[in-house]
Amino acid sequence: METTIVLTPFDDFQRHRHTHGRGSSAENDGVGWLETQGYLILERNVRLAAGEIDVIALEGDTLCFVEIKARSSRKWGGASFAVGATKQRQLARLASLYLMRRPHRGPCRFDVLAMDGGGEGWTYTLFRNAFEVG
């Protein structure tokens, strides 16, 4: 786990009244942060029959399926609590479907980027290899 506090305002996130607009704004911020951490973003918002994968990226030769979760406050436990067992199973199914269409010869993993908003900006917590399948 790696945590970074970034003093960039999350005004754009707060400006949106609906969850779709907030999610899109937060995801844009999260993708930018992932790129500063060395991730090569391959695809975003990959829609498959069973749902959507937020980000597919490479970190070295590892293919990463990244779920981005953002919360403006920790009132409901913070962003990292939003990826429970049900969501993990769904992401595993989605990754399997994706890999059938686009095989990858190297390692794969599931990462979660949790973004918690505060007075000064986002706190990013990256969980590399957040969970395993099987």
PDB file of C-alpha atoms in Angstrom:
ATOM      1  CA  MET A   1       0.000   0.000   0.000  1.00  0.00           C
ATOM      2  CA  GLU A   2       1.228   3.448  -0.887  1.00  0.00           C
ATOM      3  CA  THR A   3      -0.392   6.681   0.319  1.00  0.00           C
ATOM      4  CA  THR A   4       0.223  10.131  -1.102  1.00  0.00           C
ATOM      5  CA  ILE A   5      -1.444  13.379  -0.107  1.00  0.00           C
ATOM      6  CA  VAL A   6      -1.719  15.712  -3.061  1.00  0.00           C
ATOM      7  CA  LEU A   7      -2.636  19.308  -2.496  1.00  0.00           C
ATOM      8  CA  THR A   8      -4.629  19.683  -5.685  1.00  0.00           C
ATOM      9  CA  PRO A   9      -8.138  20.932  -5.162  1.00  0.00           C
ATOM     10  CA  PHE A  10     -10.969  18.578  -5.874  1.00  0.00           C
ATOM     11  CA  ASP A  11     -13.288  21.477  -6.687  1.00  0.00           C
ATOM     12  CA  ASP A  12     -14.293  19.923 -10.006  1.00  0.00           C
ATOM     13  CA  PHE A  13     -15.418  16.789  -8.147  1.00  0.00           C
ATOM     14  CA  GLN A  14     -17.439  18.790  -5.636  1.00  0.00           C
ATOM     15  CA  ARG A  15     -18.968  20.971  -8.338  1.00  0.00           C
ATOM     16  CA  HIS A  16     -20.934  18.031  -9.748  1.00  0.00           C
ATOM     17  CA  ARG A  17     -24.225  17.206  -8.083  1.00  0.00           C
ATOM     18  CA  HIS A  18     -24.628  13.765  -9.623  1.00  0.00           C
ATOM     19  CA  THR A  19     -22.495  10.688  -9.008  1.00  0.00           C
ATOM     20  CA  HIS A  20     -21.738  10.185 -12.714  1.00  0.00           C
ATOM     21  CA  GLY A  21     -20.148  13.635 -13.017  1.00  0.00           C
ATOM     22  CA  ARG A  22     -18.283  13.201  -9.739  1.00  0.00           C
ATOM     23  CA  GLY A  23     -17.040   9.776 -10.771  1.00  0.00           C
ATOM     24  CA  SER A  24     -15.804  11.035 -14.114  1.00  0.00           C
ATOM     25  CA  SER A  25     -14.003  13.981 -12.521  1.00  0.00           C
ATOM     26  CA  ALA A  26     -12.374  11.803  -9.853  1.00  0.00           C
ATOM     27  CA  GLU A  27     -11.384   9.188 -12.410  1.00  0.00           C
ATOM     28  CA  ASN A  28      -9.643  11.836 -14.512  1.00  0.00           C
ATOM     29  CA  ASP A  29      -7.679  12.994 -11.452  1.00  0.00           C
ATOM     30  CA  GLY A  30      -6.886   9.384 -10.522  1.00  0.00           C
ATOM     31  CA  VAL A  31      -5.634   8.499 -14.007  1.00  0.00           C
ATOM     32  CA  GLY A  32      -3.367  11.539 -13.980  1.00  0.00           C
ATOM     33  CA  TRP A  33      -1.946  10.467 -10.623  1.00  0.00           C
ATOM     34  CA  LEU A  34      -1.423   6.880 -11.824  1.00  0.00           C
ATOM     35  CA  GLU A  35       0.573   8.214 -14.773  1.00  0.00           C
ATOM     36  CA  THR A  36       2.849  10.126 -12.388  1.00  0.00           C
ATOM     37  CA  GLN A  37       3.446   6.803 -10.607  1.00  0.00           C
ATOM     38  CA  GLY A  38       4.696   5.173 -13.811  1.00  0.00           C
ATOM     39  CA  TYR A  39       1.533   3.466 -15.054  1.00  0.00           C
ATOM     40  CA  LEU A  40       1.054   3.388 -18.821  1.00  0.00           C
ATOM     41  CA  ILE A  41      -2.684   3.778 -19.368  1.00  0.00           C
ATOM     42  CA  LEU A  42      -3.873   1.452 -22.139  1.00  0.00           C
ATOM     43  CA  GLU A  43      -7.645   1.783 -21.869  1.00  0.00           C
ATOM     44  CA  ARG A  44     -10.280   3.502 -19.762  1.00  0.00           C
ATOM     45  CA  ASN A  45     -13.898   2.627 -19.068  1.00  0.00           C
ATOM     46  CA  VAL A  46     -13.765  -0.736 -20.803  1.00  0.00           C
ATOM     47  CA  ARG A  47     -17.369  -1.877 -21.094  1.00  0.00           C
ATOM     48  CA  LEU A  48     -18.055  -5.598 -21.247  1.00  0.00           C
ATOM     49  CA  ALA A  49     -21.261  -7.607 -20.878  1.00  0.00           C
ATOM     50  CA  ALA A  50     -20.705  -8.067 -17.133  1.00  0.00           C
ATOM     51  CA  GLY A  51     -19.805  -4.446 -16.335  1.00  0.00           C
ATOM     52  CA  GLU A  52     -16.986  -1.959 -16.683  1.00  0.00           C
ATOM     53  CA  ILE A  53     -13.283  -1.860 -15.866  1.00  0.00           C
ATOM     54  CA  ASP A  54     -12.187   1.654 -14.901  1.00  0.00           C
ATOM     55  CA  VAL A  55      -8.576   1.473 -16.078  1.00  0.00           C
ATOM     56  CA  ILE A  56      -6.362  -1.072 -17.777  1.00  0.00           C
ATOM     57  CA  ALA A  57      -2.707  -0.145 -17.557  1.00  0.00           C
ATOM     58  CA  LEU A  58       0.804  -1.505 -17.667  1.00  0.00           C
ATOM     59  CA  GLU A  59       3.279  -1.141 -14.842  1.00  0.00           C
ATOM     60  CA  GLY A  60       6.411  -2.622 -16.317  1.00  0.00           C
ATOM     61  CA  ASP A  61       5.270  -5.855 -17.949  1.00  0.00           C
ATOM     62  CA  THR A  62       2.389  -6.340 -15.487  1.00  0.00           C
ATOM     63  CA  LEU A  63      -1.109  -5.782 -16.815  1.00  0.00           C
ATOM     64  CA  CYS A  64      -3.105  -3.972 -14.128  1.00  0.00           C
ATOM     65  CA  PHE A  65      -6.869  -3.878 -13.843  1.00  0.00           C
ATOM     66  CA  VAL A  66      -7.427  -0.749 -11.755  1.00  0.00           C
ATOM     67  CA  GLU A  67     -10.586   0.132  -9.896  1.00  0.00           C
ATOM     68  CA  ILE A  68     -10.781   3.809  -8.893  1.00  0.00           C
ATOM     69  CA  LYS A  69     -12.977   4.763  -5.955  1.00  0.00           C
ATOM     70  CA  ALA A  70     -13.398   8.312  -4.666  1.00  0.00           C
ATOM     71  CA  ARG A  71     -15.171   9.714  -1.641  1.00  0.00           C
ATOM     72  CA  SER A  72     -15.490  13.361  -0.667  1.00  0.00           C
ATOM     73  CA  SER A  73     -15.440  12.426   3.026  1.00  0.00           C
ATOM     74  CA  ARG A  74     -14.780   9.444   5.246  1.00  0.00           C
ATOM     75  CA  LYS A  75     -18.339   9.533   6.613  1.00  0.00           C
ATOM     76  CA  TRP A  76     -19.080   6.090   5.156  1.00  0.00           C
ATOM     77  CA  GLY A  77     -15.659   4.590   5.820  1.00  0.00           C
ATOM     78  CA  GLY A  78     -13.565   6.044   3.044  1.00  0.00           C
ATOM     79  CA  ALA A  79     -13.000   5.018  -0.541  1.00  0.00           C
ATOM     80  CA  SER A  80     -11.002   1.862   0.156  1.00  0.00           C
ATOM     81  CA  PHE A  81     -14.046   0.236   1.784  1.00  0.00           C
ATOM     82  CA  ALA A  82     -16.011   0.425  -1.478  1.00  0.00           C
ATOM     83  CA  VAL A  83     -14.320  -2.586  -3.104  1.00  0.00           C
ATOM     84  CA  GLY A  84     -15.770  -5.537  -1.264  1.00  0.00           C
ATOM     85  CA  ALA A  85     -16.046  -9.208  -2.160  1.00  0.00           C
ATOM     86  CA  THR A  86     -18.895  -8.714  -4.654  1.00  0.00           C
ATOM     87  CA  LYS A  87     -16.997  -6.037  -6.563  1.00  0.00           C
ATOM     88  CA  GLN A  88     -13.849  -8.186  -6.504  1.00  0.00           C
ATOM     89  CA  ARG A  89     -15.725 -11.122  -8.053  1.00  0.00           C
ATOM     90  CA  GLN A  90     -17.156  -8.840 -10.721  1.00  0.00           C
ATOM     91  CA  LEU A  91     -13.702  -7.431 -11.547  1.00  0.00           C
ATOM     92  CA  ALA A  92     -12.296 -10.949 -11.788  1.00  0.00           C
ATOM     93  CA  ARG A  93     -15.032 -11.930 -14.272  1.00  0.00           C
ATOM     94  CA  LEU A  94     -14.432  -8.764 -16.289  1.00  0.00           C
ATOM     95  CA  ALA A  95     -10.675  -9.339 -16.387  1.00  0.00           C
ATOM     96  CA  SER A  96     -11.227 -12.906 -17.571  1.00  0.00           C
ATOM     97  CA  LEU A  97     -13.496 -11.695 -20.381  1.00  0.00           C
ATOM     98  CA  TYR A  98     -11.000  -9.012 -21.326  1.00  0.00           C
ATOM     99  CA  LEU A  99      -8.098 -11.466 -21.438  1.00  0.00           C
ATOM    100  CA  MET A 100     -10.065 -13.800 -23.710  1.00  0.00           C
ATOM    101  CA  ARG A 101     -10.286 -10.984 -26.229  1.00  0.00           C
ATOM    102  CA  ARG A 102      -6.823  -9.558 -25.636  1.00  0.00           C
ATOM    103  CA  PRO A 103      -4.408 -12.143 -24.234  1.00  0.00           C
ATOM    104  CA  HIS A 104      -1.451 -10.928 -22.184  1.00  0.00           C
ATOM    105  CA  ARG A 105       1.634 -13.113 -21.760  1.00  0.00           C
ATOM    106  CA  GLY A 106       2.983 -11.384 -18.664  1.00  0.00           C
ATOM    107  CA  PRO A 107       1.661 -11.194 -15.116  1.00  0.00           C
ATOM    108  CA  CYS A 108      -1.680  -9.580 -14.285  1.00  0.00           C
ATOM    109  CA  ARG A 109      -2.985  -8.072 -11.072  1.00  0.00           C
ATOM    110  CA  PHE A 110      -5.846  -6.096  -9.565  1.00  0.00           C
ATOM    111  CA  ASP A 111      -5.069  -2.663  -8.136  1.00  0.00           C
ATOM    112  CA  VAL A 112      -7.384  -0.307  -6.286  1.00  0.00           C
ATOM    113  CA  LEU A 113      -6.828   3.438  -6.188  1.00  0.00           C
ATOM    114  CA  ALA A 114      -8.749   4.929  -3.266  1.00  0.00           C
ATOM    115  CA  MET A 115      -9.172   8.694  -3.342  1.00  0.00           C
ATOM    116  CA  ASP A 116     -10.384  10.462  -0.218  1.00  0.00           C
ATOM    117  CA  GLY A 117     -11.158  14.164  -0.382  1.00  0.00           C
ATOM    118  CA  GLY A 118     -10.206  16.601   2.305  1.00  0.00           C
ATOM    119  CA  GLY A 119      -9.946  20.331   2.762  1.00  0.00           C
ATOM    120  CA  GLU A 120      -6.715  20.597   0.801  1.00  0.00           C
ATOM    121  CA  GLY A 121      -7.231  18.010  -1.904  1.00  0.00           C
ATOM    122  CA  TRP A 122      -7.146  14.301  -2.602  1.00  0.00           C
ATOM    123  CA  THR A 123      -5.409  11.676  -0.521  1.00  0.00           C
ATOM    124  CA  TYR A 124      -4.454   8.864  -2.894  1.00  0.00           C
ATOM    125  CA  THR A 125      -3.994   5.378  -1.489  1.00  0.00           C
ATOM    126  CA  LEU A 126      -2.848   2.800  -4.019  1.00  0.00           C
ATOM    127  CA  PHE A 127      -3.339  -0.871  -3.216  1.00  0.00           C
ATOM    128  CA  ARG A 128      -1.170  -2.811  -5.649  1.00  0.00           C
ATOM    129  CA  ASN A 129      -2.272  -6.440  -5.957  1.00  0.00           C
ATOM    130  CA  ALA A 130      -5.286  -5.522  -3.807  1.00  0.00           C
ATOM    131  CA  PHE A 131      -6.799  -8.986  -4.063  1.00  0.00           C
ATOM    132  CA  GLU A 132      -6.185 -12.329  -5.723  1.00  0.00           C
ATOM    133  CA  VAL A 133      -8.548 -14.525  -7.660  1.00  0.00           C
ATOM    134  CA  GLY A 134      -9.009 -18.167  -6.914  1.00  0.00           C
TER     135      GLY A 134
END
